Amino acid sequence: MEHVPPPAEELALLDRELTRLDLRRAQLLTRRAWLVSILQAPRPVPAPPVGAPVAGSFGPPFAPPAAPARPADGGNGAQNLLLTLGGLLLTVAAIAFTLVSWGHMGIGGRSAVLATVTAAALAAPALLLRRGLTSTAESLGALAAVLMVLDAYALHRVALADTDPLGYAAVASAVLAVVWAAYGLLLDGLRLPLPLAVLTAQLPLVLGAAAEGAAPVVFAGALLVTAALDCAVAVRFTGLAVRVTAGIGLWVTGGAGLLVALGESLDAARPSRAVVPGALLLAGAAIALAGARRAAAGFAGAAGAVAGLAAVAAVGGVLTTTLSGGWSVPVYLVCGGLVLLGVRAPLGRPVRQGLAGAAGVVALGAVLFSATPVAVVLVGPVAQLGRLWSGVPDGGIREALGASELPWDEMASSPVVLLMVAVTLGAAWFRWESVARWAEPVRGVGASGRGTAGAWALVLGWAGLTVLAPALDVSYAVAVATQSVLVVASAALVVGALRRGTAGVAVAASVCGAFGAVGVALLSLCSEPATYAVFVLLTAVGAGVATALDGPAREPRPPVWSGVRSAAACAAVAGATVLAVAGGASLELEAHETAPLLLVVTAVTAVLGAVLKGRALGLPVEAAGVPVGAAAVVMAVGDMPFLALVLALCGTVAAGTALRPERRPVAGYVATALFVLASWVRLSASGVGSPEAYTLPVSVPVLVIGWLRRRRDPAASSWTAYGAGLAVSLVPSLLVALGDTGWTRPLLLGVAALVITLLGARLRLQALLVLGGSVLALDALHELAPYVVQVVGAMPRWVVPALAGAVLLAVGATYEKRLRDARRLRDALGRMR
């Protein structure tokens, strides 16, 4: 069946009809805009523009209405400026008349003048509003307000001079507020009277309480009643200026009243004294909730938080009057937890969020209150470094922490507070799905929130258990045992959390375990048996955690997993190092005699690195042993023969490590350097004056072996073949020559170094060129130094800076060329073997 008309023609008809409808819509919208502008203008309706089509026509679109001509005075800006200046001048004149000329007139004249001027100023705005002169009416209305204040002042000076100024001010402000409110409601075209009435209404009750010398609770009540009135105005009125003024007054007076009531509640010594401030705080909470109904989201949330905090302060203030010390903090904490029940109340999401925030603020304040003893427990063990193995303190753990004089009675509730918050967060972590459903009226919480709750539960729980020992003043042994158990538990939680994929809990457990391990390690330094017991435990814990988290080296693991594993391995090596030092102290060995014991730890880590080859744990263990070897060298510096022995042992460990192909490029050079350095130190310790007799017999075979190596492997480095042999001979001879006053040894050393340098340049061998050139330069500098000193001493003082400046200028002028020369020298050395 064919369409009539065809589809193409019907589509064209539809497009034309839609275009005509769009044109018609544009015409109607233009006409409507013109009519709206006519209705809003405060002038007679002008005739439609010439040529504009009337409603119902289908001609071209409406022409927009012609813009009204600008007034000759320059517009509303100039008009408002003139009116403002006029109003200010009249106000100044009225003030001057009242203060200066008032005394020159009789009582009748005074009354007549003030009544006439005030009545005229009050009546004029009504007439001006009828004629559409709004700005002029506003200016005269402001003048009338000032005149009414002056009338009140004049009345007090003349007729009521004996009355109390504060009481009269309270009554006058109340009367003015009522009058201005009525005036603003009658002349709703004026914008100033109603906000001015609200602003003045803040004063009567407060001034009245001040006039009566009322108690602080009465002041708080007056402020809260004023806040309630502000809340009613802000909720009931629709004018923006009135609502903003009332809102500001609500926050100021309500906040001040709550602070005064809070102070009275905290100072109350018995429940009867805390009831009235508590009632005022509850009234403030009710006012805040009432004002949150029509407030914006941000202000509603703040009002909910204020209401929650006020309720906690009210109930907690009454309950804690019979408690002493810091035990009032748990009561406030429980009250803050009860505020969370308000998140299910029909109060709107912002208010419920504010209540939840108030509970969080209370919990945070309680935790911060308990932070002082936690800091003492963390920092106190450092004092043991000054009294190593001095014996178990008689005063228990408080004496060991150096905190015997602290007010522990007031801090006794700290572990209770920390454990309460920790248990709450832990319960939320375990039942997170239920918590998420229950907290849905506030806002949704996700998996990240669960991780945060679990981490903080762990941290606060550890802190509470750590503070428990000094709070109960247990013995030193019990405190050390408790801290050790906490370290073991933290290590177990780290491993379990990492295997379950909860990184936040793992990090928190790692931090707690680290702080706990450091604290118990420092505490154990009081006695020798405690030191061995604790550090054996810490070494075992570190090794256990590292082993539990070990795996193939190429197995991908999260950064937290790898970091914890490496830290545990380093901790185990550090514990073994302390045990080695403690063993030396128990054997009454000197520091240099203890150094070989530290090398046992280094050797064990090197062996473990070879055993754990291909495992992720191998590299951290092996790397942790390097600083231990360096510490052994430092400890042996005081005795040269022992230093030579320690260097030789370190070289042996490095040589054993060099047997592994993947470590050979680094460990081989380190072993060679350590052996050579050990030989130099040994020669120096033996007082050898001619080291060549000992070094040359060693250098010659070593150089021959290097030459044979180069013949078999031309690609071998000259450092591998000749570096050790040359260094064994040249460096000791150079050290002796630097202190030799004769000329024979420096001359022979310089000749030998020159020959080696020339051979290196001829054969393009880097080791010979660098070692020979360095020794030759140092030897020549040593020989020329006395003559250089003489020459410098004979020259005028200005010559040296002048020469330095000339050199700098020359180098700067040829900087690019010198840079190219340096690069060519570097490339030439790099091409050598």
mmCIF file of N, CA and C in Angstrom, residues 333-443:
data_model
loop_
_atom_site.group_PDB
_atom_site.id
_atom_site.type_symbol
_atom_site.label_atom_id
_atom_site.label_comp_id
_atom_site.label_asym_id
_atom_site.label_seq_id
_atom_site.Cartn_x
_atom_site.Cartn_y
_atom_site.Cartn_z
ATOM 1 N N LEU A 333 32.174 10.332 77.216
ATOM 2 C CA LEU A 333 32.329 9.468 76.041
ATOM 3 C C LEU A 333 31.094 8.604 75.824
ATOM 4 N N VAL A 334 30.543 8.059 76.910
ATOM 5 C CA VAL A 334 29.313 7.251 76.789
ATOM 6 C C VAL A 334 28.157 8.124 76.314
ATOM 7 N N CYS A 335 28.057 9.331 76.843
ATOM 8 C CA CYS A 335 26.988 10.230 76.390
ATOM 9 C C CYS A 335 27.150 10.566 74.907
ATOM 10 N N GLY A 336 28.398 10.767 74.486
ATOM 11 C CA GLY A 336 28.619 11.006 73.061
ATOM 12 C C GLY A 336 28.214 9.820 72.211
ATOM 13 N N GLY A 337 28.434 8.603 72.709
ATOM 14 C CA GLY A 337 27.970 7.431 71.970
ATOM 15 C C GLY A 337 26.457 7.364 71.872
ATOM 16 N N LEU A 338 25.764 7.788 72.929
ATOM 17 C CA LEU A 338 24.302 7.784 72.885
ATOM 18 C C LEU A 338 23.744 8.792 71.884
ATOM 19 N N VAL A 339 24.513 9.869 71.624
ATOM 20 C CA VAL A 339 24.064 10.847 70.631
ATOM 21 C C VAL A 339 23.936 10.204 69.253
ATOM 22 N N LEU A 340 24.719 9.159 69.002
ATOM 23 C CA LEU A 340 24.631 8.477 67.706
ATOM 24 C C LEU A 340 23.252 7.889 67.444
ATOM 25 N N LEU A 341 22.485 7.667 68.507
ATOM 26 C CA LEU A 341 21.129 7.155 68.296
ATOM 27 C C LEU A 341 20.264 8.148 67.523
ATOM 28 N N GLY A 342 20.668 9.426 67.551
ATOM 29 C CA GLY A 342 19.891 10.432 66.842
ATOM 30 C C GLY A 342 19.998 10.346 65.332
ATOM 31 N N VAL A 343 20.921 9.537 64.806
ATOM 32 C CA VAL A 343 21.041 9.444 63.350
ATOM 33 C C VAL A 343 19.854 8.718 62.731
ATOM 34 N N ARG A 344 19.048 8.061 63.538
ATOM 35 C CA ARG A 344 17.852 7.388 63.023
ATOM 36 C C ARG A 344 16.602 8.242 63.212
ATOM 37 N N ALA A 345 16.740 9.423 63.834
ATOM 38 C CA ALA A 345 15.576 10.280 64.072
ATOM 39 C C ALA A 345 15.210 11.034 62.800
ATOM 40 N N PRO A 346 13.938 11.389 62.634
ATOM 41 C CA PRO A 346 13.498 12.122 61.431
ATOM 42 C C PRO A 346 13.861 13.603 61.510
ATOM 43 N N LEU A 347 15.131 13.895 61.398
ATOM 44 C CA LEU A 347 15.619 15.264 61.540
ATOM 45 C C LEU A 347 16.241 15.820 60.277
ATOM 46 N N GLY A 348 16.251 15.081 59.217
ATOM 47 C CA GLY A 348 16.908 15.555 58.011
ATOM 48 C C GLY A 348 18.355 15.091 57.967
ATOM 49 N N ARG A 349 18.849 14.804 56.779
ATOM 50 C CA ARG A 349 20.198 14.263 56.640
ATOM 51 C C ARG A 349 21.274 15.201 57.183
ATOM 52 N N PRO A 350 21.241 16.522 56.886
ATOM 53 C CA PRO A 350 22.305 17.384 57.434
ATOM 54 C C PRO A 350 22.349 17.384 58.955
ATOM 55 N N VAL A 351 21.177 17.417 59.619
ATOM 56 C CA VAL A 351 21.158 17.420 61.076
ATOM 57 C C VAL A 351 21.696 16.101 61.611
ATOM 58 N N ARG A 352 21.314 15.009 60.982
ATOM 59 C CA ARG A 352 21.825 13.705 61.435
ATOM 60 C C ARG A 352 23.338 13.619 61.251
ATOM 61 N N GLN A 353 23.825 14.181 60.165
ATOM 62 C CA GLN A 353 25.275 14.220 59.981
ATOM 63 C C GLN A 353 25.945 15.062 61.059
ATOM 64 N N GLY A 354 25.303 16.172 61.440
ATOM 65 C CA GLY A 354 25.859 16.988 62.525
ATOM 66 C C GLY A 354 25.897 16.235 63.839
ATOM 67 N N LEU A 355 24.853 15.458 64.141
ATOM 68 C CA LEU A 355 24.853 14.666 65.369
ATOM 69 C C LEU A 355 25.967 13.626 65.350
ATOM 70 N N ALA A 356 26.148 12.970 64.192
ATOM 71 C CA ALA A 356 27.254 12.010 64.093
ATOM 72 C C ALA A 356 28.602 12.704 64.262
ATOM 73 N N GLY A 357 28.723 13.902 63.696
ATOM 74 C CA GLY A 357 29.957 14.664 63.885
ATOM 75 C C GLY A 357 30.196 15.034 65.336
ATOM 76 N N ALA A 358 29.131 15.374 66.060
ATOM 77 C CA ALA A 358 29.269 15.697 67.481
ATOM 78 C C ALA A 358 29.783 14.489 68.266
ATOM 79 N N ALA A 359 29.250 13.317 67.955
ATOM 80 C CA ALA A 359 29.747 12.107 68.624
ATOM 81 C C ALA A 359 31.226 11.878 68.311
ATOM 82 N N GLY A 360 31.612 12.140 67.061
ATOM 83 C CA GLY A 360 33.025 11.994 66.707
ATOM 84 C C GLY A 360 33.907 12.995 67.427
ATOM 85 N N VAL A 361 33.411 14.223 67.576
ATOM 86 C CA VAL A 361 34.193 15.242 68.298
ATOM 87 C C VAL A 361 34.385 14.839 69.756
ATOM 88 N N VAL A 362 33.345 14.314 70.373
ATOM 89 C CA VAL A 362 33.460 13.877 71.767
ATOM 90 C C VAL A 362 34.475 12.740 71.885
ATOM 91 N N ALA A 363 34.405 11.782 70.971
ATOM 92 C CA ALA A 363 35.362 10.675 71.014
ATOM 93 C C ALA A 363 36.788 11.169 70.786
ATOM 94 N N LEU A 364 36.955 12.093 69.837
ATOM 95 C CA LEU A 364 38.284 12.637 69.575
ATOM 96 C C LEU A 364 38.824 13.391 70.786
ATOM 97 N N GLY A 365 37.972 14.184 71.425
ATOM 98 C CA GLY A 365 38.412 14.893 72.628
ATOM 99 C C GLY A 365 38.817 13.932 73.733
ATOM 100 N N ALA A 366 38.072 12.851 73.894
ATOM 101 C CA ALA A 366 38.428 11.875 74.926
ATOM 102 C C ALA A 366 39.766 11.211 74.620
ATOM 103 N N VAL A 367 39.991 10.905 73.343
ATOM 104 C CA VAL A 367 41.271 10.284 72.962
ATOM 105 C C VAL A 367 42.431 11.253 73.172
ATOM 106 N N LEU A 368 42.227 12.516 72.813
ATOM 107 C CA LEU A 368 43.289 13.499 73.024
ATOM 108 C C LEU A 368 43.577 13.690 74.516
ATOM 109 N N PHE A 369 42.562 13.616 75.342
ATOM 110 C CA PHE A 369 42.783 13.697 76.785
ATOM 111 C C PHE A 369 43.688 12.564 77.257
ATOM 112 N N SER A 370 43.580 11.419 76.622
ATOM 113 C CA SER A 370 44.372 10.248 77.021
ATOM 114 C C SER A 370 45.722 10.185 76.317
ATOM 115 N N ALA A 371 46.064 11.205 75.534
ATOM 116 C CA ALA A 371 47.316 11.155 74.778
ATOM 117 C C ALA A 371 48.541 11.397 75.657
ATOM 118 N N THR A 372 48.400 12.102 76.775
ATOM 119 C CA THR A 372 49.555 12.422 77.617
ATOM 120 C C THR A 372 50.236 11.176 78.178
ATOM 121 N N PRO A 373 49.518 10.261 78.814
ATOM 122 C CA PRO A 373 50.209 9.056 79.294
ATOM 123 C C PRO A 373 50.772 8.201 78.172
ATOM 124 N N VAL A 374 50.131 8.212 77.004
ATOM 125 C CA VAL A 374 50.688 7.454 75.874
ATOM 126 C C VAL A 374 52.037 8.035 75.470
ATOM 127 N N ALA A 375 52.127 9.370 75.418
ATOM 128 C CA ALA A 375 53.404 9.999 75.085
ATOM 129 C C ALA A 375 54.462 9.674 76.133
ATOM 130 N N VAL A 376 54.063 9.626 77.410
ATOM 131 C CA VAL A 376 55.022 9.285 78.465
ATOM 132 C C VAL A 376 55.552 7.873 78.280
ATOM 133 N N VAL A 377 54.682 6.941 77.932
ATOM 134 C CA VAL A 377 55.101 5.553 77.746
ATOM 135 C C VAL A 377 56.014 5.415 76.529
ATOM 136 N N LEU A 378 55.786 6.219 75.506
ATOM 137 C CA LEU A 378 56.608 6.119 74.304
ATOM 138 C C LEU A 378 57.979 6.764 74.487
ATOM 139 N N VAL A 379 58.035 7.881 75.209
ATOM 140 C CA VAL A 379 59.287 8.630 75.340
ATOM 141 C C VAL A 379 60.074 8.215 76.574
ATOM 142 N N GLY A 380 59.402 7.780 77.623
ATOM 143 C CA GLY A 380 60.070 7.477 78.884
ATOM 144 C C GLY A 380 61.195 6.463 78.796
ATOM 145 N N PRO A 381 61.068 5.379 78.016
ATOM 146 C CA PRO A 381 62.160 4.390 77.981
ATOM 147 C C PRO A 381 63.493 4.919 77.478
ATOM 148 N N VAL A 382 63.503 6.073 76.804
ATOM 149 C CA VAL A 382 64.776 6.620 76.321
ATOM 150 C C VAL A 382 65.714 6.907 77.487
ATOM 151 N N ALA A 383 65.170 7.157 78.669
ATOM 152 C CA ALA A 383 66.008 7.453 79.828
ATOM 153 C C ALA A 383 66.903 6.285 80.209
ATOM 154 N N GLN A 384 66.584 5.055 79.768
ATOM 155 C CA GLN A 384 67.403 3.896 80.123
ATOM 156 C C GLN A 384 68.752 3.901 79.431
ATOM 157 N N LEU A 385 68.900 4.707 78.376
ATOM 158 C CA LEU A 385 70.197 4.751 77.704
ATOM 159 C C LEU A 385 71.275 5.340 78.600
ATOM 160 N N GLY A 386 70.886 6.110 79.593
ATOM 161 C CA GLY A 386 71.863 6.699 80.504
ATOM 162 C C GLY A 386 72.185 5.834 81.701
ATOM 163 N N ARG A 387 71.494 4.713 81.891
ATOM 164 C CA ARG A 387 71.772 3.829 83.021
ATOM 165 C C ARG A 387 71.660 2.361 82.585
ATOM 166 N N LEU A 388 72.584 1.976 81.708
ATOM 167 C CA LEU A 388 72.577 0.631 81.167
ATOM 168 C C LEU A 388 72.933 -0.377 82.262
ATOM 169 N N TRP A 389 72.100 -1.410 82.365
ATOM 170 C CA TRP A 389 72.325 -2.529 83.287
ATOM 171 C C TRP A 389 72.560 -2.017 84.720
ATOM 172 N N SER A 390 71.800 -0.988 85.094
ATOM 173 C CA SER A 390 71.922 -0.450 86.452
ATOM 174 C C SER A 390 71.079 -1.210 87.456
ATOM 175 N N GLY A 391 70.291 -2.140 86.994
ATOM 176 C CA GLY A 391 69.474 -2.922 87.892
ATOM 177 C C GLY A 391 67.998 -2.596 87.751
ATOM 178 N N VAL A 392 67.157 -3.540 88.170
ATOM 179 C CA VAL A 392 65.706 -3.359 88.094
ATOM 180 C C VAL A 392 65.285 -2.265 89.063
ATOM 181 N N PRO A 393 64.505 -1.264 88.610
ATOM 182 C CA PRO A 393 64.105 -0.181 89.517
ATOM 183 C C PRO A 393 63.169 -0.687 90.601
ATOM 184 N N ASP A 394 63.350 -0.133 91.787
ATOM 185 C CA ASP A 394 62.504 -0.546 92.919
ATOM 186 C C ASP A 394 61.103 0.025 92.829
ATOM 187 N N GLY A 395 60.949 1.166 92.132
ATOM 188 C CA GLY A 395 59.646 1.829 92.087
ATOM 189 C C GLY A 395 58.717 1.311 91.014
ATOM 190 N N GLY A 396 59.037 0.188 90.387
ATOM 191 C CA GLY A 396 58.150 -0.361 89.372
ATOM 192 C C GLY A 396 58.313 0.322 88.030
ATOM 193 N N ILE A 397 57.324 0.152 87.190
ATOM 194 C CA ILE A 397 57.415 0.642 85.819
ATOM 195 C C ILE A 397 57.403 2.158 85.763
ATOM 196 N N ARG A 398 56.752 2.821 86.697
ATOM 197 C CA ARG A 398 56.728 4.290 86.674
ATOM 198 C C ARG A 398 58.127 4.861 86.886
ATOM 199 N N GLU A 399 58.896 4.255 87.771
ATOM 200 C CA GLU A 399 60.265 4.721 87.970
ATOM 201 C C GLU A 399 61.119 4.419 86.745
ATOM 202 N N ALA A 400 60.893 3.274 86.104
ATOM 203 C CA ALA A 400 61.649 2.952 84.899
ATOM 204 C C ALA A 400 61.360 3.942 83.782
ATOM 205 N N LEU A 401 60.142 4.460 83.752
ATOM 206 C CA LEU A 401 59.781 5.449 82.734
ATOM 207 C C LEU A 401 60.177 6.865 83.140
ATOM 208 N N GLY A 402 60.652 7.035 84.363
ATOM 209 C CA GLY A 402 60.971 8.379 84.837
ATOM 210 C C GLY A 402 59.743 9.240 85.017
ATOM 211 N N ALA A 403 58.599 8.615 85.360
ATOM 212 C CA ALA A 403 57.328 9.340 85.458
ATOM 213 C C ALA A 403 56.673 9.140 86.813
ATOM 214 N N SER A 404 57.467 8.999 87.843
ATOM 215 C CA SER A 404 56.887 8.758 89.168
ATOM 216 C C SER A 404 56.148 9.971 89.707
ATOM 217 N N GLU A 405 56.541 11.166 89.271
ATOM 218 C CA GLU A 405 55.950 12.384 89.818
ATOM 219 C C GLU A 405 54.700 12.843 89.071
ATOM 220 N N LEU A 406 54.317 12.167 88.028
ATOM 221 C CA LEU A 406 53.154 12.592 87.257
ATOM 222 C C LEU A 406 51.860 12.284 88.018
ATOM 223 N N PRO A 407 50.780 13.059 87.759
ATOM 224 C CA PRO A 407 49.491 12.816 88.444
ATOM 225 C C PRO A 407 48.745 11.634 87.824
ATOM 226 N N TRP A 408 49.176 10.450 88.186
ATOM 227 C CA TRP A 408 48.566 9.250 87.593
ATOM 228 C C TRP A 408 47.134 9.041 88.062
ATOM 229 N N ASP A 409 46.753 9.593 89.200
ATOM 230 C CA ASP A 409 45.358 9.448 89.644
ATOM 231 C C ASP A 409 44.399 10.141 88.673
ATOM 232 N N GLU A 410 44.824 11.284 88.138
ATOM 233 C CA GLU A 410 43.970 11.988 87.185
ATOM 234 C C GLU A 410 44.019 11.352 85.802
ATOM 235 N N MET A 411 45.057 10.564 85.524
ATOM 236 C CA MET A 411 45.182 9.912 84.217
ATOM 237 C C MET A 411 44.819 8.434 84.269
ATOM 238 N N ALA A 412 44.234 7.998 85.385
ATOM 239 C CA ALA A 412 43.928 6.575 85.535
ATOM 240 C C ALA A 412 42.872 6.102 84.548
ATOM 241 N N SER A 413 42.027 7.026 84.090
ATOM 242 C CA SER A 413 40.961 6.619 83.167
ATOM 243 C C SER A 413 41.432 6.550 81.717
ATOM 244 N N SER A 414 42.657 6.938 81.443
ATOM 245 C CA SER A 414 43.126 6.968 80.056
ATOM 246 C C SER A 414 43.043 5.603 79.364
ATOM 247 N N PRO A 415 43.543 4.511 79.979
ATOM 248 C CA PRO A 415 43.401 3.222 79.283
ATOM 249 C C PRO A 415 41.949 2.808 79.080
ATOM 250 N N VAL A 416 41.083 3.174 80.032
ATOM 251 C CA VAL A 416 39.663 2.828 79.876
ATOM 252 C C VAL A 416 39.073 3.546 78.671
ATOM 253 N N VAL A 417 39.382 4.834 78.535
ATOM 254 C CA VAL A 417 38.864 5.607 77.407
ATOM 255 C C VAL A 417 39.369 5.029 76.092
ATOM 256 N N LEU A 418 40.669 4.779 76.018
ATOM 257 C CA LEU A 418 41.245 4.256 74.769
ATOM 258 C C LEU A 418 40.660 2.897 74.409
ATOM 259 N N LEU A 419 40.501 2.048 75.397
ATOM 260 C CA LEU A 419 39.961 0.720 75.115
ATOM 261 C C LEU A 419 38.483 0.785 74.745
ATOM 262 N N MET A 420 37.736 1.719 75.347
ATOM 263 C CA MET A 420 36.323 1.866 74.973
ATOM 264 C C MET A 420 36.182 2.249 73.501
ATOM 265 N N VAL A 421 36.939 3.240 73.074
ATOM 266 C CA VAL A 421 36.866 3.651 71.673
ATOM 267 C C VAL A 421 37.367 2.530 70.764
ATOM 268 N N ALA A 422 38.419 1.843 71.186
ATOM 269 C CA ALA A 422 38.963 0.755 70.364
ATOM 270 C C ALA A 422 37.955 -0.377 70.218
ATOM 271 N N VAL A 423 37.297 -0.734 71.298
ATOM 272 C CA VAL A 423 36.296 -1.813 71.223
ATOM 273 C C VAL A 423 35.138 -1.410 70.323
ATOM 274 N N THR A 424 34.724 -0.154 70.421
ATOM 275 C CA THR A 424 33.625 0.303 69.566
ATOM 276 C C THR A 424 33.999 0.230 68.085
ATOM 277 N N LEU A 425 35.185 0.731 67.750
ATOM 278 C CA LEU A 425 35.627 0.680 66.354
ATOM 279 C C LEU A 425 35.859 -0.752 65.898
ATOM 280 N N GLY A 426 36.386 -1.594 66.795
ATOM 281 C CA GLY A 426 36.579 -2.999 66.429
ATOM 282 C C GLY A 426 35.270 -3.716 66.158
ATOM 283 N N ALA A 427 34.272 -3.431 66.986
ATOM 284 C CA ALA A 427 32.956 -4.031 66.736
ATOM 285 C C ALA A 427 32.377 -3.560 65.412
ATOM 286 N N ALA A 428 32.565 -2.269 65.119
ATOM 287 C CA ALA A 428 32.098 -1.764 63.825
ATOM 288 C C ALA A 428 32.840 -2.428 62.673
ATOM 289 N N TRP A 429 34.128 -2.703 62.854
ATOM 290 C CA TRP A 429 34.906 -3.356 61.798
ATOM 291 C C TRP A 429 34.412 -4.781 61.559
ATOM 292 N N PHE A 430 34.096 -5.505 62.622
ATOM 293 C CA PHE A 430 33.635 -6.877 62.466
ATOM 294 C C PHE A 430 32.227 -6.942 61.873
ATOM 295 N N ARG A 431 31.351 -6.014 62.230
ATOM 296 C CA ARG A 431 29.955 -6.013 61.742
ATOM 297 C C ARG A 431 29.741 -4.824 60.818
ATOM 298 N N TRP A 432 30.606 -4.678 59.849
ATOM 299 C CA TRP A 432 30.572 -3.475 59.028
ATOM 300 C C TRP A 432 29.317 -3.385 58.172
ATOM 301 N N GLU A 433 28.813 -4.508 57.681
ATOM 302 C CA GLU A 433 27.611 -4.459 56.855
ATOM 303 C C GLU A 433 26.426 -3.941 57.661
ATOM 304 N N SER A 434 26.306 -4.400 58.893
ATOM 305 C CA SER A 434 25.217 -3.907 59.740
ATOM 306 C C SER A 434 25.390 -2.430 60.062
ATOM 307 N N VAL A 435 26.622 -2.017 60.310
ATOM 308 C CA VAL A 435 26.883 -0.604 60.590
ATOM 309 C C VAL A 435 26.554 0.255 59.382
ATOM 310 N N ALA A 436 26.906 -0.236 58.199
ATOM 311 C CA ALA A 436 26.621 0.532 56.986
ATOM 312 C C ALA A 436 25.116 0.695 56.782
ATOM 313 N N ARG A 437 24.367 -0.353 57.031
ATOM 314 C CA ARG A 437 22.908 -0.241 56.888
ATOM 315 C C ARG A 437 22.327 0.690 57.951
ATOM 316 N N TRP A 438 22.829 0.608 59.180
ATOM 317 C CA TRP A 438 22.303 1.453 60.251
ATOM 318 C C TRP A 438 22.649 2.921 60.014
ATOM 319 N N ALA A 439 23.820 3.196 59.440
ATOM 320 C CA ALA A 439 24.252 4.578 59.216
ATOM 321 C C ALA A 439 23.812 5.125 57.874
ATOM 322 N N GLU A 440 22.999 4.415 57.147
ATOM 323 C CA GLU A 440 22.562 4.899 55.835
ATOM 324 C C GLU A 440 21.838 6.235 55.907
ATOM 325 N N PRO A 441 21.021 6.534 56.954
ATOM 326 C CA PRO A 441 20.399 7.869 57.007
ATOM 327 C C PRO A 441 21.400 9.015 57.087
ATOM 328 N N VAL A 442 22.616 8.730 57.530
ATOM 329 C CA VAL A 442 23.633 9.786 57.571
ATOM 330 C C VAL A 442 24.297 9.904 56.217
ATOM 331 N N ARG A 443 24.962 8.869 55.796
ATOM 332 C CA ARG A 443 25.523 8.779 54.459
ATOM 333 C C ARG A 443 26.120 7.398 54.322
#
